[in-house]
Tab-separated table of C-alpha atoms in Angstrom:
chain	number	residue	atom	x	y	z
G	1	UNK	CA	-29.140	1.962	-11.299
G	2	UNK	CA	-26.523	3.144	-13.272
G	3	UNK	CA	-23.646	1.215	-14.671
G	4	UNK	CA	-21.276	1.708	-11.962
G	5	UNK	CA	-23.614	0.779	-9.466
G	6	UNK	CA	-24.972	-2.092	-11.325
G	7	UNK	CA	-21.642	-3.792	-11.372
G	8	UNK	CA	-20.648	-3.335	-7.900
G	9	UNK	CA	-24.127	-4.425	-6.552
G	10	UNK	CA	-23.703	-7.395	-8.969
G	11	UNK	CA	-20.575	-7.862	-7.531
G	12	UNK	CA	-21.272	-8.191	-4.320
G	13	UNK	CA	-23.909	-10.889	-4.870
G	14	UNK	CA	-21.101	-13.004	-5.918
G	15	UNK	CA	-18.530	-11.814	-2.825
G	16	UNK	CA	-16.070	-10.641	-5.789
G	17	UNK	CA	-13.860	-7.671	-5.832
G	18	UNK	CA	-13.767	-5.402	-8.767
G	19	UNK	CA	-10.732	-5.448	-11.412
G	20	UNK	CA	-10.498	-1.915	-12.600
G	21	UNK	CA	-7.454	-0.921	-15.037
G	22	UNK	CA	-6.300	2.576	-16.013
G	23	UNK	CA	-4.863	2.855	-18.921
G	24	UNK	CA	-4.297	6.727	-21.185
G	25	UNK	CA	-6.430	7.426	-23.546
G	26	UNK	CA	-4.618	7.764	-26.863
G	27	UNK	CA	-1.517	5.503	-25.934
G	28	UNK	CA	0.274	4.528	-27.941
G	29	UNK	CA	-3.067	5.841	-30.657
G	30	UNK	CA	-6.586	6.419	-30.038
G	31	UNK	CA	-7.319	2.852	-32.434
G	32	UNK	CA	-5.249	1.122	-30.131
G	33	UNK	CA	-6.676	2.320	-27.272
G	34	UNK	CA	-10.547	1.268	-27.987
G	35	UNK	CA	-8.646	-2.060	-29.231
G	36	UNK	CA	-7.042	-2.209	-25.558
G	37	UNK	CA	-10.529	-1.330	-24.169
G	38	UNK	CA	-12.297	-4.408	-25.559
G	39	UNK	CA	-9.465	-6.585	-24.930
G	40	UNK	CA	-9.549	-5.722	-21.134
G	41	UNK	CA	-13.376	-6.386	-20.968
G	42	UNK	CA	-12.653	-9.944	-22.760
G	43	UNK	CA	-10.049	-10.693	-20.142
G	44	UNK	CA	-12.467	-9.975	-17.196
G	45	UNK	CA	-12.377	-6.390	-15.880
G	46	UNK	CA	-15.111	-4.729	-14.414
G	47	UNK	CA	-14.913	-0.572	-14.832
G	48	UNK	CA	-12.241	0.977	-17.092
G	49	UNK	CA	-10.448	4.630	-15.408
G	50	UNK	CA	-9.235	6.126	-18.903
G	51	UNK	CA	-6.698	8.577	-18.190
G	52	UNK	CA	-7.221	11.956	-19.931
G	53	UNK	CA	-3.558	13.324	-21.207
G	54	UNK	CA	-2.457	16.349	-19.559
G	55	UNK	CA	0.955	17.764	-19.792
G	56	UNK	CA	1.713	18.161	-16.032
G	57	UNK	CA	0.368	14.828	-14.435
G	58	UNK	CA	1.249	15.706	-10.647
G	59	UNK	CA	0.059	12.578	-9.183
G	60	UNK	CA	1.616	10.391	-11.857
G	61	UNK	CA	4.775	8.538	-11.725
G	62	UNK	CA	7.048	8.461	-14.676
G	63	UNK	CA	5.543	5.615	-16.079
G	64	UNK	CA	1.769	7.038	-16.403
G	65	UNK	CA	3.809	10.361	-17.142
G	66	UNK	CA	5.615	8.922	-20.042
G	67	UNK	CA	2.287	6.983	-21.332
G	68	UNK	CA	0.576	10.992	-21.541
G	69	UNK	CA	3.505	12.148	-23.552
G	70	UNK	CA	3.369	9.587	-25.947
G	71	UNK	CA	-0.576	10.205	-26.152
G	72	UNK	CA	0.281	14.194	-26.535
G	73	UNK	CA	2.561	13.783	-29.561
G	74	UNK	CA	-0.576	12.350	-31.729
G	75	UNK	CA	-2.218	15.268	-30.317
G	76	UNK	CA	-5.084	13.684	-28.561
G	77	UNK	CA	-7.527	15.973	-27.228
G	78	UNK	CA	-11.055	15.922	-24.768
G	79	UNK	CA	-12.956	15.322	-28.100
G	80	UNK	CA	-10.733	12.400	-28.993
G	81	UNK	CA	-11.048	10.866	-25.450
G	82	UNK	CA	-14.911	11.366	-25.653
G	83	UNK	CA	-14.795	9.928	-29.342
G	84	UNK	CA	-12.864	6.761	-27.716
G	85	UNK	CA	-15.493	6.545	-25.422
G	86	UNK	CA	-18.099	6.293	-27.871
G	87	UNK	CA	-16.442	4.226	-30.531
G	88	UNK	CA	-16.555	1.625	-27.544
G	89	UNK	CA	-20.142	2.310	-26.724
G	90	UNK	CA	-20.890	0.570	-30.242
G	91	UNK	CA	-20.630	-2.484	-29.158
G	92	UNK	CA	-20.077	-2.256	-25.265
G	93	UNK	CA	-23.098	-0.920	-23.331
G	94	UNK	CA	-22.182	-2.307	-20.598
G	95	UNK	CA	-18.855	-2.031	-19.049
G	96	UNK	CA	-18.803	1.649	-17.023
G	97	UNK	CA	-16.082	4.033	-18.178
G	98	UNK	CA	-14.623	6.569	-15.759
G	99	UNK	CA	-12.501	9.581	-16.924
G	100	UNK	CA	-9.458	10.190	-14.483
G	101	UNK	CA	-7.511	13.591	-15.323
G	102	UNK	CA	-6.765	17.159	-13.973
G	103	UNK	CA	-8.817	20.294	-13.794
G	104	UNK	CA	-7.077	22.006	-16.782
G	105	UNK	CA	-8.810	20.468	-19.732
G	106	UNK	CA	-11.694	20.472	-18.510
G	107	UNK	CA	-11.727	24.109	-17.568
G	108	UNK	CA	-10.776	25.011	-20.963
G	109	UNK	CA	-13.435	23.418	-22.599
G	110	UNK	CA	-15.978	24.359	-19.543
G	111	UNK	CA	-17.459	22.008	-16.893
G	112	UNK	CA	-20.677	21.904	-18.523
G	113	UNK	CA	-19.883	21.573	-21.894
G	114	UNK	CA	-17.479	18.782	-20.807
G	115	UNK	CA	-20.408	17.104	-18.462
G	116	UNK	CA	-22.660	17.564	-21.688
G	117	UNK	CA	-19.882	15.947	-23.987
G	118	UNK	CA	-18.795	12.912	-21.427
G	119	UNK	CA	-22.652	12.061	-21.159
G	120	UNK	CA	-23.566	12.062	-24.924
G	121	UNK	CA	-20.041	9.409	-25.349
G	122	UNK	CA	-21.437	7.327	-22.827
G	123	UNK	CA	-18.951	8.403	-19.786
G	124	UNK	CA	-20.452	6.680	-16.466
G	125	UNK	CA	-17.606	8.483	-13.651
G	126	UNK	CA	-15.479	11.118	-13.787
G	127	UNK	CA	-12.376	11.633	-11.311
G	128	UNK	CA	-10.600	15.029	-11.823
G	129	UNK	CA	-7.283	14.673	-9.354
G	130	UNK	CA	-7.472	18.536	-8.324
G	131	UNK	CA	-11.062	19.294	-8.065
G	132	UNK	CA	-10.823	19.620	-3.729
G	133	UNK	CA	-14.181	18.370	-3.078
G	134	UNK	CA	-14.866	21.542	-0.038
G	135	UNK	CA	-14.966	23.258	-3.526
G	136	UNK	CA	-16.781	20.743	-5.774
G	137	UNK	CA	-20.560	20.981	-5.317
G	138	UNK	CA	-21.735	22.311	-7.903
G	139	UNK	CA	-19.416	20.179	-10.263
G	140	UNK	CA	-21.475	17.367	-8.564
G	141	UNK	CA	-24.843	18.900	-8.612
G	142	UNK	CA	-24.123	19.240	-12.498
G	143	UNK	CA	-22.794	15.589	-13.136
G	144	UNK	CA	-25.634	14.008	-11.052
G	145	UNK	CA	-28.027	15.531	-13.219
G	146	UNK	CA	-26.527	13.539	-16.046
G	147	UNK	CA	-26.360	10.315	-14.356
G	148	UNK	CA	-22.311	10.463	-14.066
G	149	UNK	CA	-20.826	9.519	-10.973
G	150	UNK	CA	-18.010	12.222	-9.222
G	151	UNK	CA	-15.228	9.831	-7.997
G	152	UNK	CA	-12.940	11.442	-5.459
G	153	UNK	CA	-9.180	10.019	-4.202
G	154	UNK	CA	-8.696	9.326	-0.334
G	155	UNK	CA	-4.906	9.101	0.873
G	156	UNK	CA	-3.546	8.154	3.827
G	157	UNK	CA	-2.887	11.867	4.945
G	158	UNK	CA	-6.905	12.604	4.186
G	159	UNK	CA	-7.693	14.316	7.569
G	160	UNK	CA	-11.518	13.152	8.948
G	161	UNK	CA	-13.271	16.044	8.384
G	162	UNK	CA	-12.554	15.866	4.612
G	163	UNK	CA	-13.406	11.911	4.308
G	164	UNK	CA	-17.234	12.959	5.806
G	165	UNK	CA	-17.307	15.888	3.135
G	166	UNK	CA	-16.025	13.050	0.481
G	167	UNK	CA	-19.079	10.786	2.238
G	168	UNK	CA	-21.521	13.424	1.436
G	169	UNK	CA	-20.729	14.087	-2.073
G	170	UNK	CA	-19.115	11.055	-3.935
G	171	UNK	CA	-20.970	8.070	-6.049
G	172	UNK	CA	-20.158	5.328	-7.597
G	173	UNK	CA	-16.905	4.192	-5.790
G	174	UNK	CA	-14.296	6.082	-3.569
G	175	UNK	CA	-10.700	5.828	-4.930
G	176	UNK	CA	-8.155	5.385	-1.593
G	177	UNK	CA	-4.492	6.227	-2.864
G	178	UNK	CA	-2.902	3.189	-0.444
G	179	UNK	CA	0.319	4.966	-0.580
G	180	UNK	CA	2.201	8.480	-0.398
G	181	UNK	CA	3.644	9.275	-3.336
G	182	UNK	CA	2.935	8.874	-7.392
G	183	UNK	CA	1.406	6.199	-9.315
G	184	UNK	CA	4.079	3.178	-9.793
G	185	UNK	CA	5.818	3.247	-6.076
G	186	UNK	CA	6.096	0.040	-4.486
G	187	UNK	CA	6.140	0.189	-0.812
G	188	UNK	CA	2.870	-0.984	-0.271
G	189	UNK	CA	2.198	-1.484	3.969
G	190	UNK	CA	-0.864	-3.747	2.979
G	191	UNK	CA	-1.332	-3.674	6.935
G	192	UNK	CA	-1.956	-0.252	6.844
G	193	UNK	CA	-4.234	-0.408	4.063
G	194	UNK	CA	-6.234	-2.922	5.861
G	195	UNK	CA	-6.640	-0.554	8.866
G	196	UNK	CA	-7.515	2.573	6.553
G	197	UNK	CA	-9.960	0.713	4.691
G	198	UNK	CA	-12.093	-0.343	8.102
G	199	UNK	CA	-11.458	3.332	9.264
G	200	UNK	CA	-12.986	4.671	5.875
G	201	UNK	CA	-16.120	2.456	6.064
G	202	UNK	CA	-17.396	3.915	9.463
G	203	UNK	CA	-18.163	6.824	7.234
G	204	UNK	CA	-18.258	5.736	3.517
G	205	UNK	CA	-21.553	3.927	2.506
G	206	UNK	CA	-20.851	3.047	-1.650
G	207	UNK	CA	-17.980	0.823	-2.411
G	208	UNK	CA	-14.024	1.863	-1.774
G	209	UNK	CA	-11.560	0.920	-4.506
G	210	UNK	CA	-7.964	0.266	-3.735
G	211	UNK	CA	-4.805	1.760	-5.896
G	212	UNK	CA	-1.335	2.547	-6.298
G	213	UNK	CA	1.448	-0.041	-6.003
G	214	UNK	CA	-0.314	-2.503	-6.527
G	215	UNK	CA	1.887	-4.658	-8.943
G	216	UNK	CA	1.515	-7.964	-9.017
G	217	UNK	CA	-1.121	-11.116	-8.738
G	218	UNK	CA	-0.480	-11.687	-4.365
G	219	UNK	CA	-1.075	-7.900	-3.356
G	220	UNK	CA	-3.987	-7.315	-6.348
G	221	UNK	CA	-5.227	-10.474	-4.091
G	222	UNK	CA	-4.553	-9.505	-0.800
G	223	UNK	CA	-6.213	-5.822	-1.732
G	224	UNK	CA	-9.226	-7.479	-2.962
G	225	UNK	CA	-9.554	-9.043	0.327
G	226	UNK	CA	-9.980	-6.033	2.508
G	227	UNK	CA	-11.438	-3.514	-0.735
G	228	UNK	CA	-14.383	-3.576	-2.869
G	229	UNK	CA	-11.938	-2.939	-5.799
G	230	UNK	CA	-8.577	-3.410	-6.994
G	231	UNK	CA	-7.144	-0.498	-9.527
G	232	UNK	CA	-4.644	-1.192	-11.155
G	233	UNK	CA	-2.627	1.437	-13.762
G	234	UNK	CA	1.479	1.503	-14.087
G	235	UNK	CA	1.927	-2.150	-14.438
G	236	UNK	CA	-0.628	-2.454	-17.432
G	237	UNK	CA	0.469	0.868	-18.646
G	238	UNK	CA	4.460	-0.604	-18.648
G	239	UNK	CA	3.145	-3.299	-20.371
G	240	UNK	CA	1.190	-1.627	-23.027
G	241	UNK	CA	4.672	0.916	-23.213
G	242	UNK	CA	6.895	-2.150	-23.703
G	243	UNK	CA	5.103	-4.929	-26.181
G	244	UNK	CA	5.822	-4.797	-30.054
G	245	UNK	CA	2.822	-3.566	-31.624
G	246	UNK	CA	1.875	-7.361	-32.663
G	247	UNK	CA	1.880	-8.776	-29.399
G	248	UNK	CA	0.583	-5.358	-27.426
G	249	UNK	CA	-2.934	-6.937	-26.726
G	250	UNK	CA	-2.088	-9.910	-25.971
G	251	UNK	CA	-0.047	-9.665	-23.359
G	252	UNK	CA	-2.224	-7.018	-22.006
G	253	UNK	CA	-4.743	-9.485	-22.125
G	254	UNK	CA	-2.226	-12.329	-20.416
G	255	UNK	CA	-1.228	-10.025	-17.510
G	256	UNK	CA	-4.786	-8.856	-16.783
G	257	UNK	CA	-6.258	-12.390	-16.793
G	258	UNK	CA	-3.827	-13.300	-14.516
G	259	UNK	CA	-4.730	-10.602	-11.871
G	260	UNK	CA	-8.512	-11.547	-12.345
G	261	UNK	CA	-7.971	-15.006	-11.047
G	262	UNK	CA	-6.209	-13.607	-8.225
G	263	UNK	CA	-8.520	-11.484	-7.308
G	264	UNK	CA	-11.158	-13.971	-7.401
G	265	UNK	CA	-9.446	-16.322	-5.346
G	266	UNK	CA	-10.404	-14.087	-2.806
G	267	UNK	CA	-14.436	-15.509	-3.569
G	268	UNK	CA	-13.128	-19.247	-2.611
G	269	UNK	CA	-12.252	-18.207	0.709
């Protein structure tokens, strides 16, 4: 098993949901960001999304949006998100790292040269936002061969025939977008994500992770009682935008904790 699978399977043992965070690689600086990294592990997460920065984020909100900006004026690059990646593989072999971005950077530098790169850093998933997967097997075939997992998003507008082409081609975990819109919205129906969920499993078989307005400790625990995972990204991201440099990982540390023991409360039911 791979990493991603070897946490979710563990995971299950134990009837616990998974705590994943997004945060952008190279906000507010690439140090910080491994710093963040480890600090999120310490405080309990599971699988880290790192957001690749991209100039034209269409399904980010303004907070995620502002969080790539700030990681574009120190000029971070693919090779500086893959160095990230590896600078925590020195001393973290264990928590799985999934890259979440958009098709352009990884065109530029070429799918294959970027599947090479992401495996040699230690990259366990990779999401890319506008890779349609009726277009995406070979993309697949080429990142299965290096033991990375392809990720795909689910939304509540994904007609059926494209969740069983999803079904066929996705490992690891299947990211459902609970909401229509952009990263940060709050009007969560958590009703409606219940219902989606069930309707997703009659044809998904690995584990379905749950994101998008979800902002605070009673819906990350009411999530984690229908999903397999909890993903969390604007309200970390706000806080790692917002804290004085001095007090940055701690409170990222604070806020995540606090979502981990509401997500486990879900366990003691």
């Amino acid at each position: 098993m791979n990493r991603i699978e070897t946490v979710f399977s563990q995971l299950k043992s134990q009837n616990r949901a998974a705590l994943i965070p997004f945060i952008t690689a190279g906000d507010p600086d690439s140090a910080t960001t491994v710093a963040i990294m480890h600090r999120l592990t310490q405080a309990g997460v599971d699988l880290i999304e790192l957001g690749v920065p991209f100039s034209d984020p269409m399904a980010d909100g303004p907070t995620i949006q502002r969080s790539s900006e700030r990681a574009l004026k120190h000029r971070i690059s693919l090779k500086d998100v893959f160095s990230m990646v590896a600078e925590f593989r020195k001393s973290n072999q264990s928590t799985p790292v999934v890259l979440m971005g958009y098709a352009n950077p990884v065109e530029a530098m070429g799918y294959r040269n970027f599947i090479q790169e992401a495996s040699q850093a230690g990259v366990d998933g990779v999401l890319v936002v506008d890779y349609p997967p009726e277009e995406s097997a070979e993309w697949v075939r080429n990142l299965k061969e290096q033991n990375i997992d392809p990720i795909f998003l689910l939304s509540p507008t994904t007609p059926e025939s494209r969740i069983k082409h999803v079904a066929e081609l996705a490992s690891g975990y299947v990211y459902y977008v609970s909401l229509k819109g952009v990263t940060g919205a709050s009007h969560l129906d958590l009703h409606e994500v219940g219902n989606k969920v069930s309707q997703l499993r009659s044809h998904i078989r690995i584990p379905i992770g749950v994101g998008f307005g979800i902002r605070d400790e009673q819906t990350a625990r009411s999530v984690a009682e229908q999903a397999d995972a909890v993903v969390i990204g604007s309200r970390i991201v706000e806080e790692i935008e917002h804290s004085p440099a001095e007090n940055l990982l701690a409170n990222v540390g604070a806020l995540v904790e606090s979502l981990r023991r509401a997500i486990d409360a879900k366990s003691a039911l």
